[in-house]
Amino acid sequence: MTPRLRQAWILLGLVTLLAGCGGNQNTVAPASHPERSITHLFWVMFGASCVGFGVIVTLLFLGWIRRERPSLPGGGGERAATGVVIGLGVALPIVLLVALFIWSDLFVLNSVAAPTGRTPMTVRVIGHQWWWEVRYPGSDAVTANEIHIPVRTRVTALVTTADVIHSFWVPELNRKTDMIPGVTNRLLLVADKPGVYRGQCAEFCGLQHAHMSVEVIAEPKAKFDAWLARNAKPAVRANAIFARNCSGCHQVRGTAARADVGPDLTHFGSRRSIAALTLPNTPSNLRQWLRDPQHVKPGNRMPNLPLKNAQFTALQRYLESLR
C-alpha cells in the first residue's frame, strides 16, 4: 500500500468516527415506551440478520473447502443438497421474515402509533426553514427550538410545516414523523425520566437542514408548570432599537412587535440555544449572531443589521433580559 493510499484510508476512518460525534441522539438508549419497542425491534432484527449472515458464510466456507467433493459434509447426494437449499435458503428466511413482520405489526407499530384519544397535554410543533416553532394550546406560551414537557406524561405533538417538507425526530423518545404542508400529523411524546433529549429534522429541507435541531426538555410537573406560567407572560418592556430593526420579523408579546417571520422572542433570554441549537445561548455567541448571522448560519432569513457597536450592545442586553 502506497503512503498516499494509507493516508486516504486513515482520513476515511477519522471522518467515519467523527460522523458519529456531536449531540446526544442515541437511537439505542430509549427513554420512553414507544422508543423502547423500536429499540427491541432493532436488536431482534440485527440478531436475526447476524444469524442469517453467519449461516450463509458457513455454507459458503464449507462449499469452498469441499469444492472437489461431490457430497455434503454429512453425506448425501443431490437430494440432500436440494433439501439444504430449500430448507436454509427458502423456508427459513420466509419463516423468520413472516414472524418478524407479525411481531412488528401487532406489537411495535401499536406502541408507536399516533395517539387517537385525548392525552393530558398537547403541543403544536411547526417546522420552518430552519427552526422549530412550539405552541401550547390553551396557553399564551410560545417558544422556539425547545419543547418543554412534564416527565412521565403522555403528550400529543401536533406537527406540521409552514414551508417545505420537514421530518420531526427525537431518537430517544419516538419514531420519525413527516411534516407536510397543509397536513397535521400526530405523535406521542413521553419521557420516562427527566432529561434533555436532542432531536433533528430528518428530511432534507434546504441549505441549513443539518442545523435544524430541537431539544425536548422533560422535567418534573411542578417545574414544568412554573416554566409554562412564566413563558405565558408578556415582556415587561419594549426597546426602541429592537422595534426599528427587528419588529418586522419577530414578536415580543406585550410590545408592538407582532411579526411571525422569525421566532417569537418574548422569553429569548431563558432559552438554551441560538438558531436551532447552532450555538449555545451565551453573551459572546449572541453578540456573534447579531453582528453576522449569515456567517454563523448561511442562508437563514435574518439579515446583517446596519447597527453601530453601541446599538449592538444595547440590543444584546435587551434580548438577554427577555426571561
PDB file of C-alpha atoms in Angstrom:
ATOM      1  CA  MET A   1       0.000   0.000   0.000  1.00  0.00           C
ATOM      2  CA  THR A   2       1.397   3.366  -1.021  1.00  0.00           C
ATOM      3  CA  PRO A   3       1.784   6.150   1.603  1.00  0.00           C
ATOM      4  CA  ARG A   4      -0.875   8.260  -0.142  1.00  0.00           C
ATOM      5  CA  LEU A   5      -3.368   5.389  -0.153  1.00  0.00           C
ATOM      6  CA  ARG A   6      -2.623   4.700   3.521  1.00  0.00           C
ATOM      7  CA  GLN A   7      -3.280   8.357   4.355  1.00  0.00           C
ATOM      8  CA  ALA A   8      -6.553   8.212   2.453  1.00  0.00           C
ATOM      9  CA  TRP A   9      -7.710   5.185   4.472  1.00  0.00           C
ATOM     10  CA  ILE A  10      -6.725   6.860   7.759  1.00  0.00           C
ATOM     11  CA  LEU A  11      -8.595  10.027   6.769  1.00  0.00           C
ATOM     12  CA  LEU A  12     -11.664   7.988   5.803  1.00  0.00           C
ATOM     13  CA  GLY A  13     -11.572   6.237   9.181  1.00  0.00           C
ATOM     14  CA  LEU A  14     -11.333   9.540  11.057  1.00  0.00           C
ATOM     15  CA  VAL A  15     -14.231  11.007   9.081  1.00  0.00           C
ATOM     16  CA  THR A  16     -16.326   7.917   9.850  1.00  0.00           C
ATOM     17  CA  LEU A  17     -15.585   8.205  13.582  1.00  0.00           C
ATOM     18  CA  LEU A  18     -16.265  11.935  13.695  1.00  0.00           C
ATOM     19  CA  ALA A  19     -19.547  11.491  11.826  1.00  0.00           C
ATOM     20  CA  GLY A  20     -20.976   9.890  14.947  1.00  0.00           C
ATOM     21  CA  CYS A  21     -19.852  12.680  17.284  1.00  0.00           C
ATOM     22  CA  GLY A  22     -21.802  15.676  18.478  1.00  0.00           C
ATOM     23  CA  GLY A  23     -25.191  15.866  20.093  1.00  0.00           C
ATOM     24  CA  ASN A  24     -26.967  13.330  22.253  1.00  0.00           C
ATOM     25  CA  GLN A  25     -29.035  11.379  19.735  1.00  0.00           C
ATOM     26  CA  ASN A  26     -28.766   7.739  20.721  1.00  0.00           C
ATOM     27  CA  THR A  27     -31.237   5.504  18.931  1.00  0.00           C
ATOM     28  CA  VAL A  28     -30.416   2.533  21.183  1.00  0.00           C
ATOM     29  CA  ALA A  29     -30.825   4.373  24.500  1.00  0.00           C
ATOM     30  CA  PRO A  30     -34.629   4.609  24.747  1.00  0.00           C
ATOM     31  CA  ALA A  31     -36.218   6.927  27.296  1.00  0.00           C
ATOM     32  CA  SER A  32     -39.860   6.068  26.564  1.00  0.00           C
ATOM     33  CA  HIS A  33     -42.054   3.034  25.997  1.00  0.00           C
ATOM     34  CA  PRO A  34     -42.557   3.694  22.237  1.00  0.00           C
ATOM     35  CA  GLU A  35     -38.835   4.081  21.608  1.00  0.00           C
ATOM     36  CA  ARG A  36     -38.124   1.009  23.734  1.00  0.00           C
ATOM     37  CA  SER A  37     -40.310  -1.034  21.366  1.00  0.00           C
ATOM     38  CA  ILE A  38     -38.397   0.334  18.376  1.00  0.00           C
ATOM     39  CA  THR A  39     -35.070  -0.474  20.029  1.00  0.00           C
ATOM     40  CA  HIS A  40     -36.165  -4.042  20.811  1.00  0.00           C
ATOM     41  CA  LEU A  41     -37.219  -4.500  17.200  1.00  0.00           C
ATOM     42  CA  PHE A  42     -33.855  -3.213  16.018  1.00  0.00           C
ATOM     43  CA  TRP A  43     -31.887  -5.611  18.210  1.00  0.00           C
ATOM     44  CA  VAL A  44     -34.045  -8.595  17.243  1.00  0.00           C
ATOM     45  CA  MET A  45     -33.701  -7.809  13.537  1.00  0.00           C
ATOM     46  CA  PHE A  46     -29.984  -7.177  13.959  1.00  0.00           C
ATOM     47  CA  GLY A  47     -29.577 -10.512  15.731  1.00  0.00           C
ATOM     48  CA  ALA A  48     -31.604 -12.355  13.101  1.00  0.00           C
ATOM     49  CA  SER A  49     -29.525 -10.722  10.368  1.00  0.00           C
ATOM     50  CA  CYS A  50     -26.308 -11.782  12.080  1.00  0.00           C
ATOM     51  CA  VAL A  51     -27.555 -15.374  12.352  1.00  0.00           C
ATOM     52  CA  GLY A  52     -28.595 -15.390   8.699  1.00  0.00           C
ATOM     53  CA  PHE A  53     -25.293 -13.899   7.629  1.00  0.00           C
ATOM     54  CA  GLY A  54     -23.427 -16.474   9.718  1.00  0.00           C
ATOM     55  CA  VAL A  55     -25.328 -19.360   8.131  1.00  0.00           C
ATOM     56  CA  ILE A  56     -24.604 -18.065   4.624  1.00  0.00           C
ATOM     57  CA  VAL A  57     -20.906 -17.533   5.369  1.00  0.00           C
ATOM     58  CA  THR A  58     -20.670 -21.022   6.893  1.00  0.00           C
ATOM     59  CA  LEU A  59     -22.272 -22.630   3.853  1.00  0.00           C
ATOM     60  CA  LEU A  60     -20.012 -20.690   1.508  1.00  0.00           C
ATOM     61  CA  PHE A  61     -16.960 -21.703   3.528  1.00  0.00           C
ATOM     62  CA  LEU A  62     -17.992 -25.376   3.538  1.00  0.00           C
ATOM     63  CA  GLY A  63     -18.629 -25.199  -0.184  1.00  0.00           C
ATOM     64  CA  TRP A  64     -15.191 -23.738  -0.754  1.00  0.00           C
ATOM     65  CA  ILE A  65     -13.244 -26.296   1.302  1.00  0.00           C
ATOM     66  CA  ARG A  66     -15.245 -29.162  -0.195  1.00  0.00           C
ATOM     67  CA  ARG A  67     -15.306 -27.841  -3.740  1.00  0.00           C
ATOM     68  CA  GLU A  68     -13.628 -31.006  -5.055  1.00  0.00           C
ATOM     69  CA  ARG A  69     -16.069 -33.377  -3.318  1.00  0.00           C
ATOM     70  CA  PRO A  70     -19.463 -34.260  -4.739  1.00  0.00           C
ATOM     71  CA  SER A  71     -21.332 -34.794  -1.428  1.00  0.00           C
ATOM     72  CA  LEU A  72     -22.311 -32.709   1.615  1.00  0.00           C
ATOM     73  CA  PRO A  73     -20.240 -32.892   4.843  1.00  0.00           C
ATOM     74  CA  GLY A  74     -22.714 -35.334   6.391  1.00  0.00           C
ATOM     75  CA  GLY A  75     -23.070 -37.349   3.241  1.00  0.00           C
ATOM     76  CA  GLY A  76     -25.948 -37.488   0.801  1.00  0.00           C
ATOM     77  CA  GLY A  77     -26.201 -36.632  -2.831  1.00  0.00           C
ATOM     78  CA  GLU A  78     -28.174 -34.201  -4.918  1.00  0.00           C
ATOM     79  CA  ARG A  79     -31.398 -34.753  -2.962  1.00  0.00           C
ATOM     80  CA  ALA A  80     -29.707 -33.758   0.308  1.00  0.00           C
ATOM     81  CA  ALA A  81     -28.181 -30.687  -1.305  1.00  0.00           C
ATOM     82  CA  THR A  82     -31.617 -29.679  -2.630  1.00  0.00           C
ATOM     83  CA  GLY A  83     -33.047 -30.079   0.894  1.00  0.00           C
ATOM     84  CA  VAL A  84     -30.388 -27.794   2.323  1.00  0.00           C
ATOM     85  CA  VAL A  85     -31.101 -25.141  -0.306  1.00  0.00           C
ATOM     86  CA  ILE A  86     -34.871 -25.309   0.213  1.00  0.00           C
ATOM     87  CA  GLY A  87     -34.654 -25.508   3.997  1.00  0.00           C
ATOM     88  CA  LEU A  88     -31.964 -22.920   4.744  1.00  0.00           C
ATOM     89  CA  GLY A  89     -32.243 -20.824   1.615  1.00  0.00           C
ATOM     90  CA  VAL A  90     -36.019 -20.579   1.190  1.00  0.00           C
ATOM     91  CA  ALA A  91     -38.083 -21.905   4.103  1.00  0.00           C
ATOM     92  CA  LEU A  92     -36.044 -20.485   6.999  1.00  0.00           C
ATOM     93  CA  PRO A  93     -35.890 -16.895   5.641  1.00  0.00           C
ATOM     94  CA  ILE A  94     -39.630 -16.949   4.915  1.00  0.00           C
ATOM     95  CA  VAL A  95     -40.461 -18.160   8.425  1.00  0.00           C
ATOM     96  CA  LEU A  96     -38.180 -15.572  10.070  1.00  0.00           C
ATOM     97  CA  LEU A  97     -39.424 -12.680   7.939  1.00  0.00           C
ATOM     98  CA  VAL A  98     -43.089 -13.561   8.485  1.00  0.00           C
ATOM     99  CA  ALA A  99     -42.526 -13.870  12.250  1.00  0.00           C
ATOM    100  CA  LEU A 100     -40.742 -10.503  12.378  1.00  0.00           C
ATOM    101  CA  PHE A 101     -43.475  -8.888  10.295  1.00  0.00           C
ATOM    102  CA  ILE A 102     -46.262 -10.202  12.532  1.00  0.00           C
ATOM    103  CA  TRP A 103     -44.446  -9.171  15.702  1.00  0.00           C
ATOM    104  CA  SER A 104     -43.616  -5.671  14.438  1.00  0.00           C
ATOM    105  CA  ASP A 105     -47.138  -5.162  13.080  1.00  0.00           C
ATOM    106  CA  LEU A 106     -49.030  -6.359  16.159  1.00  0.00           C
ATOM    107  CA  PHE A 107     -46.809  -5.018  18.919  1.00  0.00           C
ATOM    108  CA  VAL A 108     -44.261  -2.439  17.774  1.00  0.00           C
ATOM    109  CA  LEU A 109     -46.468  -0.411  15.428  1.00  0.00           C
ATOM    110  CA  ASN A 110     -49.264  -0.284  18.011  1.00  0.00           C
ATOM    111  CA  SER A 111     -46.936   1.085  20.655  1.00  0.00           C
ATOM    112  CA  VAL A 112     -45.556   3.867  18.417  1.00  0.00           C
ATOM    113  CA  ALA A 113     -48.849   4.727  16.710  1.00  0.00           C
ATOM    114  CA  ALA A 114     -50.202   8.261  16.909  1.00  0.00           C
ATOM    115  CA  PRO A 115     -52.496   8.741  19.909  1.00  0.00           C
ATOM    116  CA  THR A 116     -56.148   8.505  18.887  1.00  0.00           C
ATOM    117  CA  GLY A 117     -57.753   9.658  22.126  1.00  0.00           C
ATOM    118  CA  ARG A 118     -57.136  12.636  24.360  1.00  0.00           C
ATOM    119  CA  THR A 119     -53.919  12.890  26.298  1.00  0.00           C
ATOM    120  CA  PRO A 120     -53.227  15.059  29.358  1.00  0.00           C
ATOM    121  CA  MET A 121     -51.366  17.593  27.238  1.00  0.00           C
ATOM    122  CA  THR A 122     -50.942  18.770  23.649  1.00  0.00           C
ATOM    123  CA  VAL A 123     -48.174  20.769  21.980  1.00  0.00           C
ATOM    124  CA  ARG A 124     -48.125  22.138  18.465  1.00  0.00           C
ATOM    125  CA  VAL A 125     -44.809  21.983  16.582  1.00  0.00           C
ATOM    126  CA  ILE A 126     -44.378  23.890  13.308  1.00  0.00           C
ATOM    127  CA  GLY A 127     -41.316  23.435  11.127  1.00  0.00           C
ATOM    128  CA  HIS A 128     -39.698  26.418   9.401  1.00  0.00           C
ATOM    129  CA  GLN A 129     -36.546  26.833   7.352  1.00  0.00           C
ATOM    130  CA  TRP A 130     -34.622  26.230   9.625  1.00  0.00           C
ATOM    131  CA  TRP A 131     -36.089  26.361  13.113  1.00  0.00           C
ATOM    132  CA  TRP A 132     -38.982  24.982  15.165  1.00  0.00           C
ATOM    133  CA  GLU A 133     -41.965  26.921  16.462  1.00  0.00           C
ATOM    134  CA  VAL A 134     -43.601  25.434  19.566  1.00  0.00           C
ATOM    135  CA  ARG A 135     -47.030  26.439  20.866  1.00  0.00           C
ATOM    136  CA  TYR A 136     -49.054  25.226  23.829  1.00  0.00           C
ATOM    137  CA  PRO A 137     -52.816  25.196  23.114  1.00  0.00           C
ATOM    138  CA  GLY A 138     -54.745  26.714  25.987  1.00  0.00           C
ATOM    139  CA  SER A 139     -51.777  28.873  26.971  1.00  0.00           C
ATOM    140  CA  ASP A 140     -50.124  32.001  25.575  1.00  0.00           C
ATOM    141  CA  ALA A 141     -46.703  30.359  25.898  1.00  0.00           C
ATOM    142  CA  VAL A 142     -44.721  30.246  22.654  1.00  0.00           C
ATOM    143  CA  THR A 143     -41.138  29.150  22.302  1.00  0.00           C
ATOM    144  CA  ALA A 144     -38.688  28.058  19.636  1.00  0.00           C
ATOM    145  CA  ASN A 145     -36.325  25.113  19.204  1.00  0.00           C
ATOM    146  CA  GLU A 146     -37.097  23.607  22.607  1.00  0.00           C
ATOM    147  CA  ILE A 147     -40.136  21.663  23.755  1.00  0.00           C
ATOM    148  CA  HIS A 148     -40.805  21.524  27.481  1.00  0.00           C
ATOM    149  CA  ILE A 149     -42.945  18.616  28.688  1.00  0.00           C
ATOM    150  CA  PRO A 150     -43.707  17.158  32.120  1.00  0.00           C
ATOM    151  CA  VAL A 151     -41.940  13.870  32.752  1.00  0.00           C
ATOM    152  CA  ARG A 152     -43.937  10.619  32.651  1.00  0.00           C
ATOM    153  CA  THR A 153     -46.861  12.369  30.947  1.00  0.00           C
ATOM    154  CA  ARG A 154     -48.380  11.392  27.617  1.00  0.00           C
ATOM    155  CA  VAL A 155     -48.155  14.409  25.320  1.00  0.00           C
ATOM    156  CA  THR A 156     -49.713  14.635  21.866  1.00  0.00           C
ATOM    157  CA  ALA A 157     -47.463  16.535  19.463  1.00  0.00           C
ATOM    158  CA  LEU A 158     -49.341  18.017  16.503  1.00  0.00           C
ATOM    159  CA  VAL A 159     -46.668  18.516  13.847  1.00  0.00           C
ATOM    160  CA  THR A 160     -46.923  20.453  10.593  1.00  0.00           C
ATOM    161  CA  THR A 161     -44.837  22.841   8.492  1.00  0.00           C
ATOM    162  CA  ALA A 162     -45.011  26.445   7.387  1.00  0.00           C
ATOM    163  CA  ASP A 163     -42.982  25.940   4.195  1.00  0.00           C
ATOM    164  CA  VAL A 164     -41.309  22.800   2.810  1.00  0.00           C
ATOM    165  CA  ILE A 165     -41.444  19.186   3.990  1.00  0.00           C
ATOM    166  CA  HIS A 166     -39.625  18.553   7.266  1.00  0.00           C
ATOM    167  CA  SER A 167     -39.432  15.474   9.489  1.00  0.00           C
ATOM    168  CA  PHE A 168     -39.614  15.621  13.277  1.00  0.00           C
ATOM    169  CA  TRP A 169     -37.432  13.047  15.058  1.00  0.00           C
ATOM    170  CA  VAL A 170     -36.290  12.743  18.661  1.00  0.00           C
ATOM    171  CA  PRO A 171     -34.484   9.369  18.575  1.00  0.00           C
ATOM    172  CA  GLU A 172     -34.697   8.612  22.304  1.00  0.00           C
ATOM    173  CA  LEU A 173     -38.449   9.269  22.531  1.00  0.00           C
ATOM    174  CA  ASN A 174     -40.222   8.039  19.393  1.00  0.00           C
ATOM    175  CA  ARG A 175     -40.178   7.448  15.651  1.00  0.00           C
ATOM    176  CA  LYS A 176     -39.825   9.964  12.842  1.00  0.00           C
ATOM    177  CA  THR A 177     -42.931  11.863  11.756  1.00  0.00           C
ATOM    178  CA  ASP A 178     -43.169  13.776   8.482  1.00  0.00           C
ATOM    179  CA  MET A 179     -44.251  17.414   8.496  1.00  0.00           C
ATOM    180  CA  ILE A 180     -46.132  18.075   5.251  1.00  0.00           C
ATOM    181  CA  PRO A 181     -47.596  21.399   4.072  1.00  0.00           C
ATOM    182  CA  GLY A 182     -51.335  21.512   4.740  1.00  0.00           C
ATOM    183  CA  VAL A 183     -51.267  18.316   6.839  1.00  0.00           C
ATOM    184  CA  THR A 184     -51.134  17.929  10.615  1.00  0.00           C
ATOM    185  CA  ASN A 185     -49.692  14.643  11.831  1.00  0.00           C
ATOM    186  CA  ARG A 186     -49.817  13.344  15.390  1.00  0.00           C
ATOM    187  CA  LEU A 187     -47.029  11.889  17.507  1.00  0.00           C
ATOM    188  CA  LEU A 188     -46.852  10.662  21.082  1.00  0.00           C
ATOM    189  CA  LEU A 189     -44.142  12.283  23.210  1.00  0.00           C
ATOM    190  CA  VAL A 190     -43.466  10.805  26.629  1.00  0.00           C
ATOM    191  CA  ALA A 191     -40.258  10.678  28.651  1.00  0.00           C
ATOM    192  CA  ASP A 192     -39.731   8.152  31.449  1.00  0.00           C
ATOM    193  CA  LYS A 193     -37.162  10.279  33.261  1.00  0.00           C
ATOM    194  CA  PRO A 194     -36.125  13.939  33.419  1.00  0.00           C
ATOM    195  CA  GLY A 195     -33.568  14.984  30.855  1.00  0.00           C
ATOM    196  CA  VAL A 196     -32.794  16.869  27.665  1.00  0.00           C
ATOM    197  CA  TYR A 197     -33.411  14.847  24.508  1.00  0.00           C
ATOM    198  CA  ARG A 198     -31.985  16.180  21.268  1.00  0.00           C
ATOM    199  CA  GLY A 199     -33.970  15.898  18.053  1.00  0.00           C
ATOM    200  CA  GLN A 200     -33.318  16.650  14.419  1.00  0.00           C
ATOM    201  CA  CYS A 201     -35.074  17.365  11.161  1.00  0.00           C
ATOM    202  CA  ALA A 202     -34.758  14.052   9.332  1.00  0.00           C
ATOM    203  CA  GLU A 203     -35.888  15.223   5.883  1.00  0.00           C
ATOM    204  CA  PHE A 204     -33.549  17.307   3.726  1.00  0.00           C
ATOM    205  CA  CYS A 205     -35.159  20.740   3.675  1.00  0.00           C
ATOM    206  CA  GLY A 206     -32.563  23.112   2.272  1.00  0.00           C
ATOM    207  CA  LEU A 207     -29.206  24.715   2.915  1.00  0.00           C
ATOM    208  CA  GLN A 208     -29.255  24.608   6.732  1.00  0.00           C
ATOM    209  CA  HIS A 209     -31.013  21.252   7.158  1.00  0.00           C
ATOM    210  CA  ALA A 210     -28.089  19.980   9.265  1.00  0.00           C
ATOM    211  CA  HIS A 211     -28.531  22.924  11.651  1.00  0.00           C
ATOM    212  CA  MET A 212     -32.237  22.382  12.278  1.00  0.00           C
ATOM    213  CA  SER A 213     -32.166  20.737  15.680  1.00  0.00           C
ATOM    214  CA  VAL A 214     -34.578  20.747  18.598  1.00  0.00           C
ATOM    215  CA  GLU A 215     -34.481  19.800  22.272  1.00  0.00           C
ATOM    216  CA  VAL A 216     -37.221  18.111  24.267  1.00  0.00           C
ATOM    217  CA  ILE A 217     -36.788  19.064  27.910  1.00  0.00           C
ATOM    218  CA  ALA A 218     -38.604  16.678  30.255  1.00  0.00           C
ATOM    219  CA  GLU A 219     -38.896  17.964  33.815  1.00  0.00           C
ATOM    220  CA  PRO A 220     -40.972  17.341  36.963  1.00  0.00           C
ATOM    221  CA  LYS A 221     -44.525  18.620  36.656  1.00  0.00           C
ATOM    222  CA  ALA A 222     -44.116  21.380  39.216  1.00  0.00           C
ATOM    223  CA  LYS A 223     -41.074  22.718  37.397  1.00  0.00           C
ATOM    224  CA  PHE A 224     -42.857  22.436  34.041  1.00  0.00           C
ATOM    225  CA  ASP A 225     -45.944  24.272  35.359  1.00  0.00           C
ATOM    226  CA  ALA A 226     -43.732  27.093  36.607  1.00  0.00           C
ATOM    227  CA  TRP A 227     -41.980  27.297  33.221  1.00  0.00           C
ATOM    228  CA  LEU A 228     -45.312  27.338  31.351  1.00  0.00           C
ATOM    229  CA  ALA A 229     -46.761  30.081  33.572  1.00  0.00           C
ATOM    230  CA  ARG A 230     -43.604  32.173  33.210  1.00  0.00           C
ATOM    231  CA  ASN A 231     -43.490  31.812  29.414  1.00  0.00           C
ATOM    232  CA  ALA A 232     -47.170  32.688  29.055  1.00  0.00           C
ATOM    233  CA  LYS A 233     -46.489  36.165  30.425  1.00  0.00           C
ATOM    234  CA  PRO A 234     -45.734  39.083  28.080  1.00  0.00           C
ATOM    235  CA  ALA A 235     -42.485  41.031  28.137  1.00  0.00           C
ATOM    236  CA  VAL A 236     -42.208  43.773  30.737  1.00  0.00           C
ATOM    237  CA  ARG A 237     -40.765  46.399  28.413  1.00  0.00           C
ATOM    238  CA  ALA A 238     -40.061  47.285  24.793  1.00  0.00           C
ATOM    239  CA  ASN A 239     -36.848  48.512  23.178  1.00  0.00           C
ATOM    240  CA  ALA A 240     -36.517  51.208  20.531  1.00  0.00           C
ATOM    241  CA  ILE A 241     -33.591  49.559  18.706  1.00  0.00           C
ATOM    242  CA  PHE A 242     -35.437  46.264  18.565  1.00  0.00           C
ATOM    243  CA  ALA A 243     -38.622  47.992  17.382  1.00  0.00           C
ATOM    244  CA  ARG A 244     -36.810  49.720  14.493  1.00  0.00           C
ATOM    245  CA  ASN A 245     -34.691  46.788  13.321  1.00  0.00           C
ATOM    246  CA  CYS A 246     -36.304  43.515  14.429  1.00  0.00           C
ATOM    247  CA  SER A 247     -40.052  44.007  14.803  1.00  0.00           C
ATOM    248  CA  GLY A 248     -40.668  43.357  11.098  1.00  0.00           C
ATOM    249  CA  CYS A 249     -39.747  39.682  11.615  1.00  0.00           C
ATOM    250  CA  HIS A 250     -40.067  38.877  15.319  1.00  0.00           C
ATOM    251  CA  GLN A 251     -42.698  39.082  18.013  1.00  0.00           C
ATOM    252  CA  VAL A 252     -42.218  40.141  21.605  1.00  0.00           C
ATOM    253  CA  ARG A 253     -45.575  39.737  23.315  1.00  0.00           C
ATOM    254  CA  GLY A 254     -46.549  42.786  25.330  1.00  0.00           C
ATOM    255  CA  THR A 255     -44.948  45.182  22.827  1.00  0.00           C
ATOM    256  CA  ALA A 256     -45.834  46.457  19.363  1.00  0.00           C
ATOM    257  CA  ALA A 257     -43.587  43.775  17.774  1.00  0.00           C
ATOM    258  CA  ARG A 258     -46.090  41.227  16.406  1.00  0.00           C
ATOM    259  CA  ALA A 259     -44.418  39.720  13.294  1.00  0.00           C
ATOM    260  CA  ASP A 260     -44.119  35.970  12.777  1.00  0.00           C
ATOM    261  CA  VAL A 261     -41.423  35.578  10.097  1.00  0.00           C
ATOM    262  CA  GLY A 262     -38.864  34.530  12.704  1.00  0.00           C
ATOM    263  CA  PRO A 263     -39.136  33.000  16.175  1.00  0.00           C
ATOM    264  CA  ASP A 264     -41.126  34.585  18.991  1.00  0.00           C
ATOM    265  CA  LEU A 265     -38.509  36.239  21.235  1.00  0.00           C
ATOM    266  CA  THR A 266     -40.657  37.109  24.254  1.00  0.00           C
ATOM    267  CA  HIS A 267     -38.547  34.904  26.551  1.00  0.00           C
ATOM    268  CA  PHE A 268     -35.447  34.541  24.410  1.00  0.00           C
ATOM    269  CA  GLY A 269     -33.052  35.136  27.300  1.00  0.00           C
ATOM    270  CA  SER A 270     -34.188  31.951  29.064  1.00  0.00           C
ATOM    271  CA  ARG A 271     -33.588  29.680  26.076  1.00  0.00           C
ATOM    272  CA  ARG A 272     -30.664  27.298  25.880  1.00  0.00           C
ATOM    273  CA  SER A 273     -29.575  27.902  22.294  1.00  0.00           C
ATOM    274  CA  ILE A 274     -29.445  30.279  19.348  1.00  0.00           C
ATOM    275  CA  ALA A 275     -30.515  29.427  15.778  1.00  0.00           C
ATOM    276  CA  ALA A 276     -31.962  25.947  16.428  1.00  0.00           C
ATOM    277  CA  LEU A 277     -29.101  24.650  18.605  1.00  0.00           C
ATOM    278  CA  THR A 278     -26.417  26.031  16.266  1.00  0.00           C
ATOM    279  CA  LEU A 279     -24.870  27.935  19.198  1.00  0.00           C
ATOM    280  CA  PRO A 280     -25.341  27.822  22.989  1.00  0.00           C
ATOM    281  CA  ASN A 281     -27.136  30.928  24.205  1.00  0.00           C
ATOM    282  CA  THR A 282     -24.200  32.787  25.754  1.00  0.00           C
ATOM    283  CA  PRO A 283     -23.402  36.537  25.618  1.00  0.00           C
ATOM    284  CA  SER A 284     -20.442  36.030  23.262  1.00  0.00           C
ATOM    285  CA  ASN A 285     -22.427  33.781  20.910  1.00  0.00           C
ATOM    286  CA  LEU A 286     -25.387  36.162  20.929  1.00  0.00           C
ATOM    287  CA  ARG A 287     -23.050  39.029  20.042  1.00  0.00           C
ATOM    288  CA  GLN A 288     -21.598  36.967  17.186  1.00  0.00           C
ATOM    289  CA  TRP A 289     -25.073  36.051  15.938  1.00  0.00           C
ATOM    290  CA  LEU A 290     -26.373  39.622  15.960  1.00  0.00           C
ATOM    291  CA  ARG A 291     -23.341  41.020  14.162  1.00  0.00           C
ATOM    292  CA  ASP A 292     -23.093  38.407  11.404  1.00  0.00           C
ATOM    293  CA  PRO A 293     -25.911  35.810  11.340  1.00  0.00           C
ATOM    294  CA  GLN A 294     -25.100  34.781   7.763  1.00  0.00           C
ATOM    295  CA  HIS A 295     -21.623  33.733   8.822  1.00  0.00           C
ATOM    296  CA  VAL A 296     -22.994  31.612  11.667  1.00  0.00           C
ATOM    297  CA  LYS A 297     -25.829  30.052   9.672  1.00  0.00           C
ATOM    298  CA  PRO A 298     -25.577  30.860   5.947  1.00  0.00           C
ATOM    299  CA  GLY A 299     -28.895  31.154   4.136  1.00  0.00           C
ATOM    300  CA  ASN A 300     -31.069  31.901   7.152  1.00  0.00           C
ATOM    301  CA  ARG A 301     -33.598  34.700   6.814  1.00  0.00           C
ATOM    302  CA  MET A 302     -32.030  37.079   9.311  1.00  0.00           C
ATOM    303  CA  PRO A 303     -30.133  39.899   7.571  1.00  0.00           C
ATOM    304  CA  ASN A 304     -26.979  41.584   8.789  1.00  0.00           C
ATOM    305  CA  LEU A 305     -28.127  44.606  10.791  1.00  0.00           C
ATOM    306  CA  PRO A 306     -26.622  48.065   9.974  1.00  0.00           C
ATOM    307  CA  LEU A 307     -26.006  48.997  13.604  1.00  0.00           C
ATOM    308  CA  LYS A 308     -23.172  50.700  15.450  1.00  0.00           C
ATOM    309  CA  ASN A 309     -21.256  48.987  18.251  1.00  0.00           C
ATOM    310  CA  ALA A 310     -23.226  50.729  20.992  1.00  0.00           C
ATOM    311  CA  GLN A 311     -26.508  49.747  19.338  1.00  0.00           C
ATOM    312  CA  PHE A 312     -25.430  46.106  19.036  1.00  0.00           C
ATOM    313  CA  THR A 313     -24.547  46.116  22.730  1.00  0.00           C
ATOM    314  CA  ALA A 314     -27.890  47.632  23.699  1.00  0.00           C
ATOM    315  CA  LEU A 315     -29.801  45.139  21.537  1.00  0.00           C
ATOM    316  CA  GLN A 316     -27.836  42.241  23.003  1.00  0.00           C
ATOM    317  CA  ARG A 317     -28.590  43.333  26.568  1.00  0.00           C
ATOM    318  CA  TYR A 318     -32.278  43.730  25.766  1.00  0.00           C
ATOM    319  CA  LEU A 319     -32.527  40.223  24.325  1.00  0.00           C
ATOM    320  CA  GLU A 320     -30.670  38.796  27.334  1.00  0.00           C
ATOM    321  CA  SER A 321     -33.204  40.491  29.617  1.00  0.00           C
ATOM    322  CA  LEU A 322     -36.169  38.722  27.955  1.00  0.00           C
ATOM    323  CA  ARG A 323     -36.711  35.933  30.501  1.00  0.00           C
TER     324      ARG A 323
END
